[in-house]
Coordinates of C-alpha atoms in Angstrom, one line a residue:
Chain J
M1 CA -24.3 6.3 -5.4
N2 CA -20.6 6.3 -5.1
P3 CA -19.3 3.8 -2.3
I4 CA -19.0 5.9 0.6
F5 CA -15.6 4.3 1.7
P6 CA -13.0 5.0 1.9
L7 CA -13.9 8.4 3.5
E8 CA -13.8 11.4 1.0
A9 CA -11.4 13.1 3.7
F10 CA -8.7 10.6 3.2
T11 CA -8.6 10.6 -0.2
Q12 CA -7.5 14.6 0.3
P13 CA -4.3 15.6 1.4
L14 CA -4.6 14.9 5.4
S15 CA -3.6 18.3 6.6
Q16 CA -6.7 19.6 5.2
N17 CA -8.9 17.7 8.1
W18 CA -6.8 17.6 11.4
W19 CA -8.9 14.8 12.8
T20 CA -7.6 12.4 10.0
Y21 CA -4.3 12.3 12.3
L22 CA -6.5 11.2 15.2
V23 CA -8.0 8.4 13.4
F24 CA -4.4 7.2 12.2
G25 CA -3.7 7.4 15.9
L26 CA -6.7 5.3 17.2
I27 CA -5.9 2.8 14.3
G28 CA -2.2 2.5 15.5
F29 CA -3.5 2.4 19.1
G30 CA -5.5 -0.6 18.0
F31 CA -2.6 -2.1 16.2
G32 CA -0.3 -2.1 19.1
Y33 CA -2.9 -3.0 21.5
V34 CA -3.6 -6.3 19.6
L35 CA 0.1 -7.2 19.0
E36 CA 0.7 -6.9 22.8
I37 CA -2.2 -9.0 24.0
S38 CA -1.0 -11.4 21.2
G39 CA 2.2 -12.1 22.8
F40 CA 4.2 -10.4 20.1
G41 CA 6.0 -8.2 22.6
N42 CA 7.9 -11.2 23.7
S43 CA 10.9 -12.1 21.2
K44 CA 11.0 -15.9 22.5
I45 CA 7.4 -16.3 21.2
L46 CA 8.3 -14.9 17.8
A47 CA 11.5 -16.8 17.4
A48 CA 9.6 -20.2 18.8
Q49 CA 7.8 -19.7 15.1
F50 CA 10.9 -20.8 13.3
Y51 CA 11.6 -23.9 15.5
F52 CA 8.0 -25.4 14.8
K53 CA 7.3 -25.1 18.8
N54 CA 4.8 -22.4 18.7
L55 CA 3.3 -21.0 15.8
T56 CA 1.6 -18.1 17.1
V57 CA 3.1 -15.7 14.8
L58 CA 1.7 -17.8 11.7
K59 CA -1.7 -18.1 13.4
V60 CA -2.1 -14.5 14.5
M61 CA -0.8 -13.1 11.0
F62 CA -2.6 -15.2 8.4
T63 CA -5.8 -15.1 10.6
A64 CA -5.4 -11.2 10.7
I65 CA -4.9 -11.3 6.7
V66 CA -7.7 -13.7 5.9
T67 CA -10.0 -11.7 8.1
A68 CA -9.4 -8.4 7.0
M69 CA -9.2 -9.5 3.2
V70 CA -12.6 -11.4 3.3
L71 CA -14.3 -8.2 5.0
I72 CA -12.6 -6.0 2.3
F73 CA -13.7 -8.1 -0.7
L74 CA -17.2 -8.6 0.9
S75 CA -17.4 -4.5 1.4
S76 CA -16.2 -4.2 -2.2
A77 CA -18.7 -6.6 -3.5
I78 CA -21.7 -5.2 -1.8
G79 CA -20.7 -1.7 -3.2
I80 CA -19.8 0.4 0.4
L81 CA -15.9 0.3 -0.5
D82 CA -14.2 1.4 -3.7
F83 CA -11.3 -1.2 -3.9
N84 CA -9.8 1.1 -6.7
L85 CA -9.0 3.8 -4.1
V86 CA -7.7 1.3 -1.6
Y87 CA -3.9 1.5 -1.4
V88 CA -2.2 -1.9 -2.5
P89 CA 1.4 -2.2 -2.4
E90 CA 2.9 -1.8 -5.5
T91 CA 4.8 -4.8 -6.8
Y92 CA 8.7 -4.3 -7.2
L93 CA 9.2 -7.8 -7.3
W94 CA 13.2 -8.0 -7.1
P95 CA 13.7 -5.3 -4.4
G96 CA 10.9 -7.2 -2.4
I97 CA 12.3 -10.6 -2.7
V98 CA 15.8 -9.6 -1.7
G99 CA 14.3 -7.2 1.0
G100 CA 12.2 -10.0 2.2
L101 CA 15.1 -12.5 2.4
I102 CA 17.1 -10.0 4.4
M103 CA 14.2 -9.3 6.6
G104 CA 13.9 -13.2 7.3
V105 CA 17.6 -13.0 8.3
G106 CA 16.9 -10.2 10.6
F107 CA 13.8 -11.7 12.3
I108 CA 15.7 -14.7 13.2
V109 CA 18.9 -13.0 14.3
G110 CA 17.0 -10.3 16.3
G111 CA 13.8 -12.1 17.5
F112 CA 11.5 -9.1 16.1
C113 CA 9.9 -7.1 13.3
P114 CA 9.8 -3.3 13.6
G115 CA 6.1 -3.5 14.7
T116 CA 6.4 -6.1 17.1
S117 CA 9.8 -4.5 18.7
L118 CA 8.1 -1.2 19.2
V119 CA 5.5 -3.0 21.3
S120 CA 8.1 -4.9 23.2
A121 CA 10.2 -1.9 23.7
V122 CA 7.3 0.3 25.3
T123 CA 6.5 -2.7 27.8
L124 CA 10.3 -2.4 28.9
K125 CA 11.8 -5.3 27.0
I126 CA 15.3 -4.4 26.9
D127 CA 16.1 -6.3 23.8
G128 CA 13.1 -4.7 22.4
I129 CA 14.3 -1.1 23.0
V130 CA 17.7 -2.2 21.4
F131 CA 16.2 -3.9 18.4
V132 CA 14.3 -0.7 17.8
L133 CA 17.8 1.3 18.0
G134 CA 19.2 -1.2 15.6
A135 CA 16.2 -0.8 13.3
L136 CA 16.8 3.0 13.4
V137 CA 20.3 2.4 12.3
G138 CA 19.6 0.1 9.5
I139 CA 16.7 2.5 8.0
W140 CA 19.2 5.4 8.0
A141 CA 21.9 3.0 6.6
F142 CA 19.5 2.4 3.6
G143 CA 18.7 5.6 2.8
E144 CA 22.6 6.5 2.8
T145 CA 23.4 3.4 0.8
V146 CA 20.7 3.3 -1.8
D147 CA 22.3 5.1 -4.6
P148 CA 24.6 2.9 -6.3
I149 CA 21.1 0.8 -6.5
W150 CA 18.8 3.5 -7.2
Q151 CA 17.9 2.1 -10.7
W152 CA 17.5 -1.5 -9.6
W153 CA 15.6 -0.4 -6.6
N154 CA 13.1 1.6 -8.8
T155 CA 12.6 -0.4 -11.9
S156 CA 13.7 -4.1 -11.5
G157 CA 10.7 -6.3 -11.7
Y158 CA 8.4 -3.2 -11.3
Y159 CA 4.7 -4.4 -12.4
G160 CA 2.8 -1.4 -10.6
R161 CA -0.6 -2.2 -8.6
V162 CA -0.8 -5.8 -9.3
T163 CA -3.2 -8.2 -7.4
L164 CA -3.0 -11.9 -7.4
M165 CA -6.3 -11.7 -9.2
D166 CA -4.3 -10.0 -12.3
A167 CA -1.3 -12.2 -11.5
F168 CA -3.4 -15.5 -12.0
N169 CA -6.0 -14.0 -14.3
L170 CA -8.8 -15.4 -11.8
P171 CA -12.1 -14.0 -10.3
T172 CA -11.6 -12.2 -7.0
G173 CA -13.6 -14.3 -5.0
V174 CA -11.7 -17.5 -6.4
V175 CA -8.6 -15.8 -5.0
V176 CA -10.1 -15.2 -1.7
L177 CA -11.4 -18.6 -1.6
L178 CA -8.1 -20.2 -2.3
V179 CA -6.4 -17.9 0.2
V180 CA -8.7 -18.7 2.8
L181 CA -8.5 -22.4 2.2
M182 CA -4.4 -22.0 2.1
A183 CA -4.4 -20.4 5.5
L184 CA -6.9 -23.2 7.0
F185 CA -4.7 -25.9 5.8
M186 CA -1.5 -23.8 7.5
F187 CA -3.4 -23.7 10.7
W188 CA -4.0 -27.7 10.4
G189 CA -0.5 -28.0 9.8
G190 CA 0.7 -25.7 12.3
E191 CA -1.3 -27.2 15.1
Q192 CA 0.1 -30.5 14.1
L193 CA 3.6 -29.3 14.5
E194 CA 3.1 -27.9 17.8
R195 CA 1.5 -31.3 18.7
L196 CA 4.5 -33.2 17.6
I197 CA 7.3 -30.8 18.1
G198 CA 5.8 -28.4 20.7
K199 CA 4.5 -31.3 22.9
R200 CA 1.2 -29.4 23.0
D201 CA -2.3 -30.8 23.7
I202 CA -4.5 -29.8 20.7
K203 CA -7.6 -31.5 22.1
K204 CA -7.8 -28.5 24.8
E205 CA -7.9 -25.9 21.8
P206 CA -10.9 -24.2 21.9
K207 CA -13.6 -25.4 19.5
L208 CA -14.9 -22.0 18.6
R209 CA -12.3 -21.9 15.9
Y210 CA -14.2 -24.3 13.8
A211 CA -16.9 -22.0 13.9
G212 CA -14.4 -19.1 12.9
A213 CA -13.1 -21.3 10.1
G214 CA -16.6 -21.8 8.9
L215 CA -17.2 -18.0 8.7
L216 CA -14.5 -17.3 6.7
L217 CA -15.5 -19.8 4.3
I218 CA -18.9 -18.6 4.0
G219 CA -17.7 -15.3 3.5
A220 CA -15.4 -16.1 0.7
L221 CA -18.2 -18.1 -0.7
A222 CA -20.5 -15.1 -0.5
V223 CA -17.7 -12.9 -2.3
I224 CA -17.7 -15.5 -5.2
L225 CA -21.7 -15.3 -5.3
I226 CA -22.0 -11.7 -5.3
G227 CA -18.9 -11.1 -7.4
Q228 CA -17.2 -7.9 -7.7
P229 CA -19.0 -4.7 -9.2
T230 CA -18.2 -4.6 -12.9
T231 CA -17.0 -1.4 -14.8
A232 CA -20.2 -1.1 -16.2
E233 CA -22.0 -1.0 -12.9
K234 CA -19.5 1.2 -11.3
Y235 CA -20.1 3.7 -14.2
A236 CA -23.7 3.3 -13.7
R237 CA -23.7 4.3 -9.8
L238 CA -21.1 7.1 -10.3
V239 CA -22.0 10.5 -9.3
I240 CA -19.7 13.7 -9.6
N241 CA -20.1 16.8 -7.4
R242 CA -19.8 20.0 -8.8
T243 CA -20.2 23.1 -7.3
V244 CA -22.4 25.6 -9.1
E245 CA -23.1 29.0 -7.6
E246 CA -22.1 27.8 -4.0
Q247 CA -24.3 24.8 -4.1
T248 CA -23.4 21.5 -4.9
I249 CA -25.3 19.6 -7.0
Q250 CA -24.6 15.8 -8.2
L251 CA -24.4 14.9 -12.0
T252 CA -23.9 11.7 -13.5
P253 CA -20.9 11.5 -15.9
D254 CA -23.3 11.3 -18.9
E255 CA -24.4 14.9 -17.9
I256 CA -20.9 15.9 -17.3
L257 CA -20.3 14.6 -21.0
A258 CA -23.5 16.1 -22.3
N259 CA -22.6 19.6 -20.7
R260 CA -19.2 19.1 -22.4
E261 CA -17.4 20.2 -19.4
V262 CA -14.5 17.7 -20.0
Q263 CA -14.0 17.9 -23.7
I264 CA -11.2 20.5 -23.9
H265 CA -10.3 22.7 -26.6
P266 CA -7.1 21.8 -28.7
G267 CA -5.7 25.2 -27.4
E268 CA -6.2 24.4 -23.7
L269 CA -4.3 21.1 -24.4
L270 CA -1.4 23.0 -26.1
T271 CA -1.4 25.4 -22.9
T272 CA -1.3 22.8 -20.8
M273 CA 1.6 20.9 -22.5
G274 CA 3.7 23.9 -21.6
D275 CA 2.5 24.2 -18.0
D276 CA 5.2 22.6 -15.6
S277 CA 2.8 22.9 -12.7
L278 CA 0.9 20.2 -14.2
S279 CA 1.7 16.5 -14.9
L280 CA 0.2 16.0 -18.3
V281 CA -0.4 12.5 -19.5
M282 CA -1.7 12.2 -23.0
I283 CA -3.0 8.7 -23.9
D284 CA -4.0 8.1 -27.6
V285 CA -6.6 5.3 -27.7
R286 CA -6.8 5.0 -31.5
S287 CA -5.3 1.8 -33.6
E288 CA -1.7 1.2 -34.0
A289 CA -1.9 2.3 -37.7
D290 CA -3.5 5.7 -36.9
Y291 CA -0.9 6.3 -34.0
N292 CA 2.3 5.4 -36.2
L293 CA 0.9 7.8 -39.2
F294 CA 0.7 10.6 -36.5
H295 CA 0.5 11.4 -33.0
L296 CA 0.8 14.1 -30.7
H297 CA 4.4 14.4 -29.5
G298 CA 4.4 12.8 -25.9
A299 CA 1.3 11.0 -26.3
Q300 CA 1.3 7.5 -25.3
H301 CA -0.5 4.6 -27.2
I302 CA -3.0 2.7 -25.4
P303 CA -5.7 1.4 -27.4
L304 CA -9.2 1.3 -26.1
A305 CA -9.2 -2.2 -25.7
E306 CA -6.1 -2.0 -23.5
I307 CA -7.5 1.0 -21.5
K308 CA -9.2 -1.1 -18.8
A309 CA -6.1 -3.2 -18.3
A310 CA -3.8 -0.1 -17.9
T311 CA -5.9 1.5 -15.4
P312 CA -4.0 -0.1 -12.2
K313 CA -0.7 1.1 -13.8
L314 CA -2.4 4.7 -14.6
K315 CA -3.5 4.9 -11.3
A316 CA -0.4 3.9 -9.6
E317 CA 1.4 6.8 -11.4
T318 CA -1.2 9.3 -10.5
T319 CA 0.0 12.1 -8.5
Q320 CA -1.8 15.1 -7.2
N321 CA -1.3 17.2 -10.4
T322 CA -1.6 14.4 -13.0
V323 CA -4.3 15.4 -15.9
Y324 CA -5.2 12.9 -18.4
V325 CA -6.2 13.9 -21.8
L326 CA -7.8 11.1 -23.9
M327 CA -7.8 11.3 -27.9
S328 CA -9.0 9.4 -30.7
N329 CA -9.7 10.5 -34.3
D330 CA -13.0 12.3 -33.4
E331 CA -14.1 12.0 -29.9
A332 CA -16.2 8.6 -29.8
A333 CA -13.3 6.2 -28.6
A334 CA -11.8 8.8 -26.4
T335 CA -15.5 9.2 -24.9
E336 CA -15.4 5.5 -24.4
A337 CA -12.0 5.4 -22.7
W338 CA -13.1 8.7 -20.6
K339 CA -15.8 6.3 -19.1
L340 CA -13.8 3.8 -18.4
L341 CA -11.5 5.8 -16.5
M342 CA -14.2 7.4 -14.5
A343 CA -15.7 4.0 -13.5
E344 CA -12.2 2.7 -12.5
S345 CA -11.8 6.0 -10.3
V346 CA -9.0 7.9 -12.2
T347 CA -9.5 11.6 -11.7
N348 CA -8.7 14.7 -13.8
A349 CA -9.4 12.8 -17.1
Y350 CA -10.5 15.0 -20.1
I351 CA -11.1 14.5 -23.7
L352 CA -9.4 16.1 -26.7
E353 CA -12.4 18.2 -28.4
G354 CA -12.8 16.9 -31.8
G355 CA -9.8 14.9 -31.6
I356 CA -7.1 14.4 -34.1
N357 CA -8.9 15.3 -37.0
N358 CA -9.5 18.8 -35.5
W359 CA -6.0 19.2 -33.8
I360 CA -4.6 18.5 -37.6
Q361 CA -7.3 21.0 -39.1
I362 CA -6.1 23.8 -36.4
F363 CA -2.4 22.9 -36.6
A364 CA -1.5 21.3 -39.7
A365 CA -2.9 24.0 -42.1
E366 CA 0.7 25.0 -43.5
E367 CA 2.1 21.3 -44.1
P368 CA 1.2 20.3 -47.3
E369 CA 2.1 16.8 -46.7
I370 CA -0.8 16.3 -44.6
T371 CA -4.0 16.4 -46.7
P372 CA -7.5 15.8 -46.1
T373 CA -9.3 12.9 -47.4
P374 CA -11.6 13.5 -50.1
A375 CA -14.9 12.4 -48.4
A376 CA -15.6 13.9 -44.8
P377 CA -14.2 11.6 -41.9
S378 CA -17.4 10.0 -40.0
N379 CA -17.0 7.0 -37.5
D380 CA -14.1 8.2 -35.5
R381 CA -11.9 7.9 -38.5
L382 CA -8.8 9.5 -39.4
G383 CA -9.7 12.3 -41.8
Y384 CA -6.2 12.8 -43.3
T385 CA -3.7 11.3 -45.4
F386 CA -0.1 11.2 -44.8
P387 CA 3.2 10.5 -47.0
A388 CA 4.7 8.1 -44.5
A389 CA 4.3 6.7 -41.1
L390 CA 6.1 9.6 -39.6
G391 CA 4.3 9.7 -36.0
D392 CA 5.3 12.5 -34.2
N393 CA 7.8 14.0 -36.9
Y394 CA 5.4 16.7 -37.9
E395 CA 5.6 20.2 -36.8
A396 CA 1.8 19.9 -35.8
A397 CA 2.8 16.9 -33.5
A398 CA 4.4 19.3 -31.3
P399 CA 3.3 23.0 -32.0
S400 CA 4.9 25.7 -30.3
P401 CA 2.7 27.1 -27.5
H402 CA 4.0 30.7 -28.2
E403 CA 3.2 30.7 -31.6
W404 CA -0.4 30.3 -31.3
E405 CA -2.9 32.2 -29.6
L406 CA -6.2 30.2 -29.7
E407 CA -9.4 31.4 -27.7
Y408 CA -11.0 28.6 -25.8
T409 CA -13.0 28.5 -22.4
P410 CA -10.6 26.6 -20.0
K411 CA -12.3 23.5 -18.6
I412 CA -9.3 21.9 -16.5
K413 CA -10.0 22.1 -12.9
L414 CA -7.4 19.8 -10.9
Q415 CA -9.5 18.0 -8.2
L416 CA -6.9 17.6 -5.6
K417 CA -6.2 13.8 -4.7
R418 CA -4.0 12.4 -2.6
S419 CA -1.9 10.0 -5.0
V420 CA -2.8 6.4 -4.6
S421 CA 0.9 5.5 -4.6
G422 CA 1.8 7.8 -1.8
G423 CA 0.6 5.3 0.7
G424 CA 1.6 2.2 2.1
C425 CA 4.6 1.4 4.7
G426 CA 6.8 3.2 2.4
Chain N
M1 CA -0.1 -24.4 30.8
T2 CA 0.6 -23.5 27.3
T3 CA 3.7 -22.5 25.6
A4 CA 2.4 -19.1 24.8
A5 CA 2.3 -18.5 28.4
P6 CA 4.7 -15.7 29.5
A7 CA 8.1 -16.5 31.2
K8 CA 8.8 -15.6 34.5
P9 CA 11.2 -12.5 34.3
K10 CA 14.8 -13.5 34.4
R11 CA 15.7 -10.5 36.7
T12 CA 13.7 -8.2 38.9
F13 CA 15.2 -4.8 39.4
N14 CA 14.6 -3.1 42.5
L15 CA 13.2 0.2 41.3
Q16 CA 13.4 2.8 44.1
P17 CA 11.7 4.9 45.3
G18 CA 9.7 2.2 47.3
N19 CA 8.0 -0.8 47.1
L20 CA 4.8 0.2 45.4
L21 CA 6.6 0.7 41.8
K22 CA 8.4 -2.5 42.4
T23 CA 5.3 -4.4 43.1
F24 CA 3.6 -2.7 40.3
F25 CA 6.1 -4.1 37.9
T26 CA 6.4 -7.7 39.3
R27 CA 2.9 -8.5 39.3
P28 CA 2.3 -11.6 37.8
A29 CA 1.5 -11.2 34.1
K30 CA -2.0 -12.1 32.7
P31 CA -1.8 -15.0 29.7
Y32 CA -2.0 -13.8 26.3
V33 CA -5.2 -14.2 24.2
H34 CA -5.6 -16.9 22.1
P35 CA -3.5 -16.7 18.8
Y36 CA -6.9 -17.1 16.7
L37 CA -8.6 -14.4 18.7
G38 CA -5.7 -12.0 18.6
G39 CA -5.8 -12.6 14.8
V40 CA -9.2 -11.8 14.2
M41 CA -9.1 -8.4 16.3
L42 CA -5.8 -7.7 14.3
G43 CA -7.7 -8.6 11.0
I44 CA -10.7 -6.1 12.0
V45 CA -8.1 -3.4 12.9
L46 CA -6.5 -3.8 9.4
F47 CA -9.9 -4.0 7.8
L48 CA -11.1 -0.7 9.3
A49 CA -7.9 0.8 8.6
F50 CA -8.7 0.0 4.8
L51 CA -12.3 0.7 4.9
I52 CA -12.0 4.4 6.6
T53 CA -8.6 5.5 5.3
R54 CA -7.7 3.5 2.4
N55 CA -4.4 2.5 3.9
G56 CA -3.4 -0.6 6.0
L57 CA -1.2 -0.6 8.7
G58 CA 2.7 0.3 8.8
A59 CA 5.5 0.4 11.3
S60 CA 8.9 0.9 9.6
G61 CA 7.6 3.7 7.5
G62 CA 6.8 5.8 10.3
L63 CA 10.1 5.3 11.7
N64 CA 11.5 6.0 8.7
R65 CA 9.9 9.6 8.8
I66 CA 10.8 10.1 12.2
I67 CA 14.5 9.5 11.3
A68 CA 14.1 11.7 8.0
A69 CA 12.9 14.6 10.6
G70 CA 15.7 14.2 12.7
E71 CA 18.3 14.5 9.8
D72 CA 16.4 17.3 8.6
L73 CA 17.0 19.0 11.9
V74 CA 20.7 18.2 11.9
A75 CA 21.4 18.5 8.5
P76 CA 18.7 20.0 5.9
G77 CA 21.6 20.0 2.9
H78 CA 22.3 16.6 3.2
I79 CA 18.4 15.7 2.7
D80 CA 18.2 17.9 -0.4
Q81 CA 21.2 15.8 -1.9
T82 CA 19.6 12.4 -1.1
P83 CA 16.9 11.4 -3.6
Y84 CA 15.6 8.6 -1.0
L85 CA 15.2 11.3 1.6
L86 CA 14.0 13.9 -0.7
K87 CA 10.7 12.2 -1.2
M88 CA 9.8 12.7 2.2
A89 CA 11.5 15.7 3.9
G90 CA 13.0 17.6 0.7
G91 CA 12.5 21.6 0.9
A92 CA 9.7 22.6 2.9
K93 CA 7.9 19.1 3.4
N94 CA 7.3 18.1 6.8
P95 CA 8.5 14.4 6.8
L96 CA 6.3 13.9 9.7
D97 CA 3.1 14.9 8.0
D98 CA 2.1 11.5 6.8
W99 CA -0.6 8.8 8.0
S100 CA 2.1 6.3 9.0
V101 CA 3.7 8.7 11.9
P102 CA 0.4 8.9 13.8
V103 CA 0.2 5.1 13.3
V104 CA 3.3 4.5 14.9
I105 CA 2.9 6.9 17.8
G106 CA -0.5 5.3 18.3
A107 CA 0.9 1.8 18.1
A108 CA 3.6 2.4 20.7
L109 CA 0.7 4.1 23.1
G110 CA -1.5 1.0 22.3
G111 CA 1.5 -1.3 23.3
A112 CA 2.1 0.6 26.4
I113 CA -1.4 0.3 27.6
A114 CA -2.0 -3.1 27.1
G115 CA 1.3 -4.3 28.8
L116 CA 0.5 -2.0 31.9
L117 CA -3.1 -3.5 31.9
N118 CA -1.9 -7.0 31.6
H119 CA 0.9 -6.6 34.1
R120 CA 3.5 -7.4 31.1
T121 CA 5.5 -4.2 31.8
K122 CA 8.7 -5.3 33.1
L123 CA 12.3 -4.2 32.6
E124 CA 13.7 -7.5 31.4
I125 CA 15.4 -9.3 28.8
N126 CA 13.9 -12.1 26.7
K127 CA 16.3 -14.8 25.2
G128 CA 17.1 -18.1 24.7
P129 CA 18.3 -20.1 28.2
R130 CA 21.8 -20.8 26.6
I131 CA 23.2 -17.3 25.9
S132 CA 24.2 -14.4 27.7
N133 CA 22.1 -11.0 28.1
R134 CA 25.2 -9.1 26.4
T135 CA 25.1 -11.7 23.3
R136 CA 21.1 -11.3 23.0
L137 CA 21.5 -7.5 23.1
I138 CA 24.1 -7.3 20.7
M139 CA 22.1 -9.8 18.2
A140 CA 19.0 -8.0 18.7
F141 CA 20.8 -4.6 17.5
I142 CA 22.1 -6.3 14.5
G143 CA 18.9 -8.1 13.8
G144 CA 17.3 -4.8 14.2
A145 CA 19.5 -2.9 11.7
I146 CA 19.3 -6.0 9.1
F147 CA 15.6 -6.1 9.5
A148 CA 15.0 -2.5 8.9
Y149 CA 17.4 -2.5 5.9
G150 CA 15.4 -5.3 4.4
A151 CA 12.4 -3.5 4.8
R152 CA 13.3 -0.3 3.5
M153 CA 14.7 -1.8 0.3
A154 CA 11.1 -4.1 0.3
R155 CA 9.2 -0.9 1.0
G156 CA 7.7 -2.2 3.8
C157 CA 8.1 -4.5 6.8
T158 CA 5.8 -7.2 7.7
S159 CA 3.0 -5.0 8.9
G160 CA 3.0 -2.6 5.7
Q161 CA 3.7 -5.2 3.1
A162 CA 3.2 -8.9 4.7
L163 CA -0.1 -7.7 6.7
S164 CA -1.5 -4.9 4.5
G165 CA -0.5 -6.2 1.0
G166 CA -1.2 -9.7 1.8
A167 CA -5.0 -8.6 3.0
T168 CA -5.3 -6.5 -0.3
L169 CA -3.9 -9.6 -2.5
S170 CA -0.9 -7.6 -3.6
A171 CA 1.4 -9.9 -5.5
G172 CA 4.5 -8.5 -4.7
S173 CA 3.7 -8.4 -1.0
W174 CA 2.9 -12.2 -1.1
A175 CA 6.0 -12.9 -2.7
L176 CA 7.9 -10.8 -0.3
M177 CA 6.2 -12.4 2.7
M178 CA 7.0 -16.0 1.3
C179 CA 10.6 -14.6 1.3
I180 CA 10.7 -13.3 5.0
F181 CA 9.7 -16.6 6.2
A182 CA 12.2 -18.5 3.8
G183 CA 15.2 -16.3 5.0
A184 CA 14.2 -16.9 8.6
Y185 CA 13.9 -20.5 8.4
A186 CA 16.8 -20.8 6.2
L187 CA 19.0 -19.6 9.0
A188 CA 16.7 -20.6 12.0
Y189 CA 18.9 -24.0 12.2
F190 CA 22.2 -22.2 12.6
L191 CA 21.1 -19.9 15.3
R192 CA 19.1 -22.6 17.0
K193 CA 21.5 -22.3 20.5
F194 CA 20.7 -18.8 20.5
W195 CA 16.7 -19.4 20.9
N196 CA 16.6 -23.0 22.5

């Protein structure tokens, strides 16, 4: 079974299911409601955070973050949520740092952040209304002034979909536990500050909060004990829906491979190269030596061993019309890479049929410097020798789609998926 | 009495017609919920958002799209020449066709209902005791503009980055969150007269 969450409808363009807007409306309603009853419509409470008198902001924010975090990673651990499909804001480090500092200045000057000002405005706080007006101007101004920093804004410190687990190379559960511990420490420290500076009687605070802290710790320990599903586990439980004669049948990815549904003919790859409506990403998973000898023009080099690490970046760059074509010397390594991509929820991945050897056999017949090895190639080895490591400087590396008429059965069917990078506040 | 309790309104506006409305808007406000309880509730909303829809929460993104829609009405040619706006509203794209828009509309509704139910919907200005209404409003406007500018640069605000990215353990969101607090704390001392 695939994880049932996030719901299938939300991985497609929203306009296909009108009710998805309603769900987002309800989520927004809950968001606004909770902000208001927590006191976030009142700028005095928000600003008091920064004078250590009343740490409501810190408490609400971090309680929310750790509560949601523990629930998200527990859901992923027990296999009901596919974390690969969850939108994780991509890391654009420098724009984030500079933007964050600017936001901090705006926070203390204006007394709100955008979400809280909205709640303040609808409860008729005039300062909230004016903040919203200012925010609209600020948003507009950014759109008008981003041009000179466009390059910096889009590339500076860009790491893609990278989590704290990736950054510190720690297991998910350990990071979850550390974040919970850090939050609990901050709550303790915050209460001490309120006692000392805000002159607040901590003894009157509800004892129930200790039970809450205990629950969070238990949840974090459970995430460690259960562990996140491995790539092999994700692959094993993967099912793919296929419509055959108007009936939906479920196939395992191994059956898809055995049916040869995803191994595309070199001719189809050539056509796809010339198809502007598709965004083709060719991934060459062979060794660096083979890649340097010969590779298709435009093919990225990601060796099989690095495919798994590259999936977050691939997913972040996936758009609705992205098609991945994996290639090795024959099909063995490409098939392994395909399995990894499928397990990590990358859609629209295909394998070059017969690999590079087959490609050369078809397209390099008239290039005398490329000669077949005496023995027939086996075990995913390159079956040709080259005079030099010229990479894609061969005609066969970029054949013209117009010069070749090849017969094949088209297999690429675009599964419409909303791009994972399209989410978020941005 | 905790410091979290709402302050009494600074001014009561005599809203014609009639006392009915006046009474409605001057009912004593109910206390806010305990911060930890509010946090747990917010966390559950955030979790449900990710679980069901795979997206978190957001505020500035939705506002941005509403602005883009406005610009699209007034100056459609301008949108097609601005790469930043092109992504949202270029050509036949409807900038409002995005999850962040119903979230923002829902949030405004949710906040309004919560304010009414808890007797906190009052025409008033919240500010420190030592500054005038005018100063407070000018600060609010400038602060709003600065915050939103930074939010777009960082590709998300406290909701879309700090909350949503924080809960999904995005490395960049955590760095950004620290910077929001750092920026505010760094300046807080110099603005102490405005808030205390």
